[in-house]
Tab-separated table of C-alpha atoms in Angstrom:
chain	number	residue	atom	x	y	z
O	91	GLY	CA	200.543	251.123	125.620
O	92	GLN	CA	198.122	251.388	122.773
O	93	GLN	CA	199.749	251.668	119.708
O	94	VAL	CA	198.725	253.038	116.277
O	95	MET	CA	200.252	252.160	113.144
O	96	GLN	CA	199.707	254.003	109.927
O	97	ILE	CA	200.990	253.091	106.491
O	98	PRO	CA	202.266	253.689	104.122
O	99	GLN	CA	204.509	256.333	105.353
O	100	TYR	CA	204.975	258.215	101.864
O	101	GLN	CA	203.085	257.832	98.947
O	102	HIS	CA	203.692	259.758	95.562
O	103	VAL	CA	201.320	259.331	92.906
O	104	GLN	CA	200.522	261.381	89.599
O	105	GLU	CA	197.460	263.683	89.541
O	106	GLY	CA	194.639	261.596	89.031
O	107	GLU	CA	195.618	258.493	90.588
O	108	ASP	CA	193.667	257.268	93.711
O	109	PHE	CA	195.371	256.973	97.143
O	110	THR	CA	195.021	255.156	100.330
O	111	THR	CA	196.309	255.206	103.918
O	112	TYR	CA	195.502	252.815	106.235
O	113	CYS	CA	195.737	252.938	110.058
O	114	ASN	CA	195.858	249.865	112.604
O	115	SER	CA	195.485	249.884	116.296
O	116	SER	CA	196.980	247.258	118.989
O	117	THR	CA	193.861	247.795	120.843
O	118	THR	CA	190.200	248.088	120.134
O	119	LEU	CA	189.231	252.063	119.424
O	120	SER	CA	186.165	253.642	120.845
O	121	ASN	CA	186.332	256.047	117.882
O	122	ILE	CA	188.820	257.199	115.279
O	123	GLN	CA	189.605	260.701	113.987
O	124	TRP	CA	191.537	261.657	110.601
O	125	TYR	CA	193.405	264.997	110.203
O	126	LYS	CA	195.242	266.502	107.390
O	127	GLN	CA	198.643	268.601	107.577
O	128	ARG	CA	199.359	270.617	104.554
O	129	PRO	CA	203.132	271.511	104.168
O	130	GLY	CA	204.248	274.315	106.747
O	131	GLY	CA	200.569	274.349	108.486
O	132	HIS	CA	199.366	272.566	111.706
O	133	PRO	CA	197.131	269.509	111.580
O	134	VAL	CA	193.394	270.328	110.570
O	135	PHE	CA	190.927	268.015	111.650
O	136	LEU	CA	188.811	266.047	108.681
O	137	ILE	CA	186.434	263.503	110.244
O	138	GLN	CA	185.828	261.407	113.398
O	139	LEU	CA	184.189	257.639	112.971
O	140	VAL	CA	182.606	255.868	116.135
O	141	LYS	CA	180.239	252.960	114.588
O	142	SER	CA	181.998	249.791	113.903
O	143	GLY	CA	181.879	249.329	110.026
O	144	GLU	CA	181.237	253.010	109.444
O	145	VAL	CA	181.701	254.310	106.333
O	146	LYS	CA	181.804	258.432	105.572
O	147	LYS	CA	182.589	260.353	102.334
O	148	GLN	CA	183.564	263.977	101.851
O	149	LYS	CA	183.592	264.834	98.248
O	150	ARG	CA	186.559	262.589	96.814
O	151	LEU	CA	187.465	261.417	100.361
O	152	THR	CA	186.560	258.336	101.761
O	153	PHE	CA	186.763	256.957	105.369
O	154	GLN	CA	186.147	253.548	106.837
O	155	PHE	CA	186.114	251.889	110.382
O	156	GLY	CA	186.702	248.571	110.574
O	157	GLU	CA	183.903	245.933	112.098
O	158	ALA	CA	186.389	245.043	114.751
O	159	LYS	CA	187.041	248.969	115.202
O	160	LYS	CA	190.705	248.218	115.320
O	161	ASN	CA	191.601	249.483	111.700
O	162	SER	CA	190.405	252.409	109.742
O	163	SER	CA	191.200	253.767	106.045
O	164	LEU	CA	191.297	256.978	104.076
O	165	HIS	CA	190.794	256.891	100.119
O	166	ILE	CA	191.317	259.710	97.835
O	167	THR	CA	189.862	259.438	94.600
O	168	ALA	CA	191.119	260.928	91.756
O	169	THR	CA	193.991	262.806	93.554
O	170	GLN	CA	194.402	266.869	92.818
O	171	THR	CA	197.835	268.881	93.911
O	172	THR	CA	195.608	270.189	96.825
O	173	ASP	CA	195.460	266.795	98.554
O	174	VAL	CA	199.484	266.952	99.168
O	175	GLY	CA	200.383	266.898	102.829
O	176	THR	CA	200.332	264.321	105.865
O	177	TYR	CA	197.632	262.326	106.506
O	178	PHE	CA	197.106	261.204	110.274
O	179	CYS	CA	194.627	259.104	112.258
O	180	ALA	CA	194.331	259.277	115.858
O	181	GLY	CA	192.396	255.972	117.490
O	182	ARG	CA	191.019	256.371	121.120
O	183	ASP	CA	191.156	253.302	123.270
O	184	THR	CA	188.047	252.302	125.071
O	185	ASN	CA	189.890	252.509	128.189
O	186	ALA	CA	192.107	255.865	127.334
O	187	GLY	CA	191.122	259.444	127.902
O	188	LYS	CA	193.041	260.701	125.045
O	189	SER	CA	193.868	259.848	121.400
O	190	THR	CA	197.238	258.338	120.338
O	191	PHE	CA	198.059	259.717	116.474
O	192	GLY	CA	199.637	257.481	114.019
O	193	ASP	CA	202.995	258.485	112.565
O	194	GLY	CA	201.091	259.808	109.207
O	195	THR	CA	201.177	258.962	105.450
O	196	THR	CA	202.844	261.963	103.522
O	197	LEU	CA	201.291	262.255	100.111
O	198	THR	CA	203.102	263.927	97.180
O	199	VAL	CA	201.102	264.633	93.820
O	200	LYS	CA	202.849	265.008	90.627
O	201	PRO	CA	201.055	267.570	88.357
B	55	GLY	CA	189.702	284.540	119.544
B	56	ALA	CA	188.320	282.288	117.141
B	57	GLY	CA	191.103	279.534	117.503
B	58	VAL	CA	194.196	278.185	119.562
B	59	SER	CA	196.662	280.413	120.326
B	60	GLN	CA	200.183	279.841	120.844
B	61	SER	CA	203.246	282.247	121.637
B	62	PRO	CA	206.026	282.561	120.489
B	63	SER	CA	205.409	281.714	116.871
B	64	ASN	CA	209.488	281.459	116.769
B	65	LYS	CA	211.830	281.273	119.530
B	66	VAL	CA	215.698	280.891	119.451
B	67	THR	CA	217.113	280.416	122.472
B	68	GLU	CA	220.989	279.186	123.453
B	69	LYS	CA	221.688	275.615	124.716
B	70	GLY	CA	221.444	275.626	128.645
B	71	LYS	CA	218.877	278.404	128.639
B	72	ASP	CA	215.150	278.040	130.071
B	73	VAL	CA	212.450	278.443	127.823
B	74	GLU	CA	208.559	278.934	128.134
B	75	LEU	CA	205.683	278.290	125.430
B	76	ARG	CA	202.445	279.867	125.788
B	77	CYS	CA	199.332	278.667	124.510
B	78	ASP	CA	195.886	279.980	124.745
B	79	PRO	CA	193.081	277.584	123.879
B	80	ILE	CA	189.542	277.979	122.475
B	81	SER	CA	186.994	279.642	124.941
B	82	GLY	CA	185.395	276.629	127.002
B	83	HIS	CA	187.215	273.876	125.915
B	84	THR	CA	188.230	271.488	128.579
B	85	ALA	CA	190.928	269.284	127.476
B	86	LEU	CA	194.095	270.771	126.546
B	87	TYR	CA	197.327	268.876	124.653
B	88	TRP	CA	201.015	269.631	123.926
B	89	TYR	CA	202.456	267.619	121.023
B	90	ARG	CA	205.990	268.043	119.476
B	91	GLN	CA	206.749	267.588	116.032
B	92	SER	CA	210.430	267.307	114.464
B	93	LEU	CA	211.039	268.178	110.768
B	94	GLY	CA	209.368	266.039	108.738
B	95	GLN	CA	207.987	263.377	111.889
B	96	GLY	CA	204.840	262.375	113.193
B	97	LEU	CA	203.259	263.983	116.454
B	98	GLU	CA	204.857	263.123	119.947
B	99	PHE	CA	202.426	263.499	122.487
B	100	LEU	CA	203.930	265.247	125.724
B	101	ILE	CA	200.911	266.036	127.902
B	102	TYR	CA	197.291	266.428	128.435
B	103	PHE	CA	194.976	268.202	130.730
B	104	GLN	CA	191.547	267.296	130.912
B	105	GLY	CA	189.410	269.798	133.360
B	106	ASN	CA	190.264	269.755	137.285
B	107	SER	CA	191.930	266.211	136.703
B	108	ALA	CA	195.519	265.462	137.052
B	109	PRO	CA	197.339	265.830	134.002
B	110	ASP	CA	198.573	263.143	131.800
B	111	LYS	CA	202.096	263.552	131.855
B	112	SER	CA	203.222	260.165	130.359
B	113	GLY	CA	204.729	261.861	127.270
B	114	LEU	CA	207.185	263.973	128.834
B	115	PRO	CA	210.533	263.175	127.666
B	116	SER	CA	212.811	264.431	130.752
B	117	ASP	CA	212.547	266.009	134.246
B	118	ARG	CA	213.262	269.347	132.306
B	119	PHE	CA	210.026	269.250	130.477
B	120	SER	CA	206.738	270.630	132.937
B	121	ALA	CA	203.783	272.128	131.912
B	122	GLU	CA	200.954	273.854	133.824
B	123	ARG	CA	197.027	274.931	133.053
B	124	THR	CA	196.171	277.853	135.256
B	125	GLY	CA	192.568	278.429	135.790
B	126	GLY	CA	191.554	275.675	133.211
B	127	SER	CA	192.523	277.987	130.754
B	128	VAL	CA	196.018	279.008	129.449
B	129	SER	CA	198.802	276.828	129.484
B	130	THR	CA	202.558	277.249	129.780
B	131	LEU	CA	205.070	274.452	128.615
B	132	THR	CA	208.300	275.078	130.315
B	133	ILE	CA	211.768	273.515	129.052
B	134	GLN	CA	214.833	274.107	131.528
B	135	ARG	CA	218.303	273.796	130.412
B	136	THR	CA	217.513	273.598	126.679
B	137	GLN	CA	219.710	270.903	124.485
B	138	GLN	CA	219.760	270.735	120.854
B	139	GLU	CA	217.695	267.939	120.375
B	140	ASP	CA	214.769	269.914	122.177
B	141	SER	CA	214.944	271.856	118.696
B	142	ALA	CA	211.287	271.182	117.189
B	143	VAL	CA	207.836	272.576	116.791
B	144	TYR	CA	205.744	272.466	119.503
B	145	LEU	CA	201.721	272.215	118.773
B	146	CYS	CA	198.984	272.645	121.332
B	147	ALA	CA	195.672	271.645	120.461
B	148	SER	CA	192.375	272.152	122.705
B	149	SER	CA	189.245	270.200	122.379
B	150	GLN	CA	185.622	270.767	123.644
B	151	ARG	CA	185.683	267.706	125.948
B	152	GLY	CA	188.194	264.877	126.419
B	153	GLY	CA	187.555	261.516	128.103
B	154	ARG	CA	184.948	259.233	127.019
B	155	TYR	CA	183.130	261.511	124.568
B	156	ASN	CA	186.284	263.249	123.027
B	157	SER	CA	185.658	265.589	120.456
B	158	PRO	CA	187.903	266.978	117.820
B	159	LEU	CA	191.164	268.566	118.417
B	160	HIS	CA	191.825	272.085	117.264
B	161	PHE	CA	195.661	272.771	116.781
B	162	GLY	CA	197.569	276.322	117.078
B	163	ASN	CA	200.276	277.073	114.651
B	164	GLY	CA	203.061	275.963	117.177
B	165	THR	CA	206.166	277.451	118.268
B	166	ARG	CA	209.145	276.627	116.369
B	167	LEU	CA	211.869	276.338	118.888
B	168	THR	CA	215.539	276.256	117.781
B	169	VAL	CA	218.411	275.451	120.122
B	170	THR	CA	221.815	276.773	119.102
């Protein structure tokens, strides 16, 4: 079945440093979604990418969808303490009815 | 309500007892998902309902787990003869549509289940 792998599992950065998490699928995706889960909270939708090579920005966050639609990345510029949490990608296989979540990348930021 | 509502928020039960967890999705959302999340872990898919289609039960870990969705709205996840390894946060999510054009998932706050 479809597998979605996310790396790294954990990332510790100093406030102001950049952060990137990568998501790779074993199959071609029709779309990919990104979610953020704050400590003690539930996942909250951030963005959805649909087109090959698509790049979207939300303030300091940049999301990319690979040309082959099998990988994606989330990059945060100049991290802040409010960025802490676990970032999940969720990819939908072209033949599947639901998305498969990656295991998440947990970001901690030292002030 | 404005969001996905789950009840109870916390449940402590004795090993061997049955539990029922409830999810009220956002009105009009046709797709409903159940996930399980152990402490510090990722989201483990359990079951997916889409409209009137047969549910995707491929994630249910054993036959002690079952779920139903009545009238295309409220869903109940039932765990029979609970075991200590069932302790986790059970998250419900709904989306406006699933299938080919799946839209973002809206998660509830979860039910924290503790089996003693």
